[in-house]
Amino acid sequence: MTTVKTNSGRLKVELVRGNIANQPDMDAVVNAANASLLPGSGVAGAIHRAAGPGLEEECRGLAPIAPGEAVITNAHRLPNEYVIHCLGPVYGQDEPSDQLLASCYRQALQLADDKKLSSVAFPAISTGVFGYPVAPAARVAFLTLLDVADHLRWVKHIRFVLFTEDDLALHEQVLEALLNQ
Ligand code: ADP
């Protein structure tokens, strides 16, 4: 667990290996969504499977979303209060990829803060089917987090849930390098 000092106190940043659909202690989990907000593979599949058909129904009214955009829904059968759906950029196609990816993290954190949530768990958005290399994506995620940290009034705990041991190790390296700059 890393602690980042902010204007309004401290922000816990935690990196774990796990399943984004099994984070019962977090107020919100983030979905690496597709534009139509439908179940799909990877993170979106896991979240929709665990949330049940009510999530798909609620999502229908909000789709489509654009790359870099985030929307918030109830969590239905998931053990959280909310799901925040982000559409990451397809690497090499949605440009500028880094700015669109940063926009996902910024918008997701803003939505969580607007709802006065204290904890949010993220997957590594865009690094699966969308092909964004993991280390550069992690750098964008952490830089965005450090950039917005001072503006967050309610969010105090951010968890990155990585699917593999390799992705976890890469995220640890990137965060450490940024904090030791
Ligand atoms: P995208 O379409 O944004 O690339 P994916 O869902 O394909 O989203 O993958 C995003 C990242 O999440 C990948 O690194 C993938 O290995 C990882 N991942 C897949 N399933 C899960 C899960 N259940 N929990 C956490 N991470 C997951």
CSV table of C-alpha atoms and ligand atoms in Angstrom, one decimal:
chain,number,residue,atom,x,y,z
A,1,MET,CA,0.0,0.0,0.0
A,2,THR,CA,1.3,3.4,-1.0
A,3,THR,CA,0.1,6.6,0.5
A,4,VAL,CA,0.0,9.9,-1.5
A,5,LYS,CA,-0.3,13.1,0.5
A,6,THR,CA,-2.9,15.5,-0.9
A,7,ASN,CA,-4.4,18.9,0.0
A,8,SER,CA,-7.3,17.2,1.8
A,9,GLY,CA,-5.4,14.5,3.5
A,10,ARG,CA,-4.1,11.2,2.3
A,11,LEU,CA,-4.9,8.9,-0.5
A,12,LYS,CA,-4.2,5.2,-0.3
A,13,VAL,CA,-3.1,3.6,-3.5
A,14,GLU,CA,-3.1,-0.2,-3.5
A,15,LEU,CA,-2.0,-2.7,-6.1
A,16,VAL,CA,-3.3,-6.2,-5.9
A,17,ARG,CA,-3.7,-9.3,-8.1
A,18,GLY,CA,-7.3,-10.4,-8.4
A,19,ASN,CA,-10.7,-10.3,-10.0
A,20,ILE,CA,-12.3,-6.9,-10.4
A,21,ALA,CA,-15.7,-8.5,-10.0
A,22,ASN,CA,-14.7,-9.7,-6.5
A,23,GLN,CA,-13.9,-6.6,-4.5
A,24,PRO,CA,-16.6,-6.5,-1.9
A,25,ASP,CA,-15.0,-3.9,0.3
A,26,MET,CA,-14.9,-1.2,-2.4
A,27,ASP,CA,-17.7,1.4,-2.9
A,28,ALA,CA,-17.3,1.2,-6.7
A,29,VAL,CA,-15.6,-1.0,-9.3
A,30,VAL,CA,-14.7,0.2,-12.7
A,31,ASN,CA,-15.6,-1.7,-15.9
A,32,ALA,CA,-13.3,-1.7,-18.9
A,33,ALA,CA,-16.4,-1.3,-21.1
A,34,ASN,CA,-17.1,-1.4,-24.8
A,35,ALA,CA,-18.9,1.4,-26.5
A,36,SER,CA,-22.3,-0.4,-26.3
A,37,LEU,CA,-21.8,-1.2,-22.6
A,38,LEU,CA,-22.7,-4.8,-23.3
A,39,PRO,CA,-21.2,-7.8,-21.5
A,40,GLY,CA,-18.3,-8.9,-23.9
A,41,SER,CA,-15.1,-10.5,-22.8
A,42,GLY,CA,-12.5,-9.8,-20.1
A,43,VAL,CA,-13.5,-7.3,-17.4
A,44,ALA,CA,-16.9,-6.5,-19.0
A,45,GLY,CA,-17.8,-10.2,-19.1
A,46,ALA,CA,-16.8,-10.7,-15.5
A,47,ILE,CA,-18.6,-7.7,-14.2
A,48,HIS,CA,-21.8,-8.4,-16.2
A,49,ARG,CA,-21.8,-12.1,-15.2
A,50,ALA,CA,-21.6,-11.1,-11.5
A,51,ALA,CA,-24.0,-8.2,-11.7
A,52,GLY,CA,-26.8,-10.1,-13.5
A,53,PRO,CA,-29.1,-8.9,-16.3
A,54,GLY,CA,-30.3,-5.8,-14.4
A,55,LEU,CA,-26.9,-4.1,-15.2
A,56,GLU,CA,-27.3,-4.8,-19.0
A,57,GLU,CA,-30.7,-3.3,-18.9
A,58,GLU,CA,-29.6,-0.2,-17.1
A,59,CYS,CA,-26.7,0.2,-19.4
A,60,ARG,CA,-28.9,0.1,-22.5
A,61,GLY,CA,-30.2,3.6,-21.7
A,62,LEU,CA,-26.7,5.1,-21.4
A,63,ALA,CA,-25.0,3.6,-24.5
A,64,PRO,CA,-23.2,4.3,-26.7
A,65,ILE,CA,-20.3,6.1,-25.0
A,66,ALA,CA,-17.2,7.5,-26.6
A,67,PRO,CA,-13.5,6.7,-26.0
A,68,GLY,CA,-12.3,8.5,-22.8
A,69,GLU,CA,-15.8,8.7,-21.4
A,70,ALA,CA,-17.1,7.2,-18.2
A,71,VAL,CA,-20.7,6.7,-16.9
A,72,ILE,CA,-22.0,5.4,-13.6
A,73,THR,CA,-24.7,2.8,-12.8
A,74,ASN,CA,-25.9,0.8,-9.9
A,75,ALA,CA,-24.0,-2.4,-9.1
A,76,HIS,CA,-27.0,-4.7,-9.1
A,77,ARG,CA,-25.9,-8.2,-7.8
A,78,LEU,CA,-22.3,-7.1,-7.4
A,79,PRO,CA,-21.3,-6.5,-3.7
A,80,ASN,CA,-20.5,-2.8,-4.4
A,81,GLU,CA,-22.6,0.3,-4.5
A,82,TYR,CA,-21.8,1.4,-8.1
A,83,VAL,CA,-20.1,0.4,-11.3
A,84,ILE,CA,-18.3,3.0,-13.3
A,85,HIS,CA,-18.0,2.1,-17.0
A,86,CYS,CA,-15.1,3.5,-18.9
A,87,LEU,CA,-14.4,3.2,-22.6
A,88,GLY,CA,-10.7,3.1,-23.0
A,89,PRO,CA,-9.0,3.8,-26.3
A,90,VAL,CA,-8.2,1.0,-28.8
A,91,TYR,CA,-4.4,1.3,-29.0
A,92,GLY,CA,-3.1,2.6,-32.3
A,93,GLN,CA,-6.6,3.5,-33.4
A,94,ASP,CA,-8.3,5.9,-31.0
A,95,GLU,CA,-5.9,8.9,-30.8
A,96,PRO,CA,-4.3,10.4,-28.8
A,97,SER,CA,-4.5,7.2,-26.9
A,98,ASP,CA,-2.7,8.5,-23.8
A,99,GLN,CA,-5.0,11.5,-23.4
A,100,LEU,CA,-8.1,9.3,-24.0
A,101,LEU,CA,-6.9,6.8,-21.4
A,102,ALA,CA,-6.1,9.6,-18.9
A,103,SER,CA,-9.6,10.9,-19.5
A,104,CYS,CA,-11.1,7.6,-18.5
A,105,TYR,CA,-9.3,7.7,-15.1
A,106,ARG,CA,-10.1,11.4,-14.6
A,107,GLN,CA,-13.8,11.0,-15.4
A,108,ALA,CA,-14.2,7.8,-13.3
A,109,LEU,CA,-12.6,9.4,-10.3
A,110,GLN,CA,-14.7,12.6,-10.7
A,111,LEU,CA,-17.9,10.5,-10.9
A,112,ALA,CA,-16.9,8.6,-7.7
A,113,ASP,CA,-16.1,11.8,-5.9
A,114,ASP,CA,-19.4,13.4,-7.0
A,115,LYS,CA,-21.2,10.4,-5.4
A,116,LYS,CA,-19.1,11.0,-2.2
A,117,LEU,CA,-17.6,7.5,-2.5
A,118,SER,CA,-14.5,6.8,-0.5
A,119,SER,CA,-13.1,3.7,-2.4
A,120,VAL,CA,-12.8,2.8,-6.1
A,121,ALA,CA,-11.2,-0.3,-7.7
A,122,PHE,CA,-9.8,-0.1,-11.3
A,123,PRO,CA,-8.7,-2.8,-13.7
A,124,ALA,CA,-6.0,-2.0,-16.2
A,125,ILE,CA,-8.2,-0.3,-18.7
A,126,SER,CA,-7.4,-0.9,-22.4
A,127,THR,CA,-4.6,-3.4,-21.8
A,128,GLY,CA,-6.6,-6.5,-22.9
A,129,VAL,CA,-8.5,-6.7,-26.1
A,130,PHE,CA,-7.8,-3.0,-26.8
A,131,GLY,CA,-4.0,-3.7,-26.9
A,132,TYR,CA,-2.5,-0.9,-24.9
A,133,PRO,CA,0.9,-2.0,-23.6
A,134,VAL,CA,0.8,-2.5,-19.9
A,135,ALA,CA,3.7,-0.4,-18.6
A,136,PRO,CA,2.8,2.8,-20.7
A,137,ALA,CA,-0.9,2.3,-19.7
A,138,ALA,CA,0.1,2.1,-16.0
A,139,ARG,CA,2.2,5.2,-16.3
A,140,VAL,CA,-0.8,7.1,-17.7
A,141,ALA,CA,-3.1,5.8,-15.0
A,142,PHE,CA,-0.8,6.8,-12.1
A,143,LEU,CA,0.2,10.2,-13.6
A,144,THR,CA,-3.5,11.0,-13.9
A,145,LEU,CA,-4.2,9.8,-10.4
A,146,LEU,CA,-1.4,12.0,-9.0
A,147,ASP,CA,-2.7,14.9,-11.1
A,148,VAL,CA,-6.2,14.8,-9.8
A,149,ALA,CA,-5.4,13.6,-6.2
A,150,ASP,CA,-5.6,17.1,-4.8
A,151,HIS,CA,-9.1,17.7,-6.2
A,152,LEU,CA,-10.6,14.6,-4.7
A,153,ARG,CA,-12.7,15.4,-1.6
A,154,TRP,CA,-14.2,12.0,-0.8
A,155,VAL,CA,-12.2,9.3,-2.5
A,156,LYS,CA,-9.5,8.1,-0.1
A,157,HIS,CA,-8.7,4.7,-1.3
A,158,ILE,CA,-7.9,3.6,-4.9
A,159,ARG,CA,-7.1,0.0,-5.7
A,160,PHE,CA,-5.7,-1.3,-9.0
A,161,VAL,CA,-6.8,-4.9,-9.5
A,162,LEU,CA,-4.4,-6.7,-11.9
A,163,PHE,CA,-5.2,-10.0,-13.4
A,164,THR,CA,-1.7,-11.5,-13.7
A,165,GLU,CA,1.4,-11.6,-11.5
A,166,ASP,CA,3.3,-10.0,-14.4
A,167,ASP,CA,0.9,-7.1,-14.7
A,168,LEU,CA,1.0,-6.6,-11.0
A,169,ALA,CA,4.9,-6.5,-11.0
A,170,LEU,CA,4.9,-4.0,-13.9
A,171,HIS,CA,2.4,-1.7,-12.1
A,172,GLU,CA,4.5,-1.9,-9.0
A,173,GLN,CA,7.7,-0.9,-10.9
A,174,VAL,CA,6.0,2.0,-12.8
A,175,LEU,CA,4.4,3.4,-9.6
A,176,GLU,CA,7.7,3.2,-7.7
A,177,ALA,CA,9.6,4.9,-10.5
A,178,LEU,CA,7.1,7.7,-10.6
A,179,LEU,CA,7.1,8.3,-6.9
A,180,ASN,CA,10.9,8.3,-6.7
A,181,GLN,CA,11.4,10.8,-9.5
B,1,ADP,P1,-10.0,-3.6,-22.7
B,1,ADP,O1,-11.0,-3.9,-23.8
B,1,ADP,O2,-10.2,-2.2,-22.1
B,1,ADP,O3,-8.6,-3.8,-23.2
B,1,ADP,P2,-10.2,-6.1,-21.2
B,1,ADP,O4,-11.3,-6.5,-20.3
B,1,ADP,O5,-10.0,-6.9,-22.5
B,1,ADP,O6,-10.4,-4.5,-21.5
B,1,ADP,O7,-8.8,-6.2,-20.4
B,1,ADP,C1,-8.3,-5.2,-19.5
B,1,ADP,C2,-7.4,-5.8,-18.5
B,1,ADP,O8,-8.1,-6.4,-17.5
B,1,ADP,C3,-6.4,-6.8,-19.1
B,1,ADP,O9,-5.1,-6.6,-18.6
B,1,ADP,C4,-7.0,-8.1,-18.7
B,1,ADP,O10,-6.0,-9.1,-18.5
B,1,ADP,C5,-7.6,-7.7,-17.3
B,1,ADP,N1,-8.7,-8.6,-16.9
B,1,ADP,C6,-9.5,-9.5,-17.6
B,1,ADP,N2,-10.4,-10.0,-16.8
B,1,ADP,C7,-10.3,-9.4,-15.5
B,1,ADP,C8,-10.9,-9.5,-14.3
B,1,ADP,N3,-12.0,-10.3,-14.1
B,1,ADP,N4,-10.5,-8.8,-13.2
B,1,ADP,C9,-9.4,-7.9,-13.4
B,1,ADP,N5,-8.7,-7.8,-14.6
B,1,ADP,C10,-9.2,-8.5,-15.6
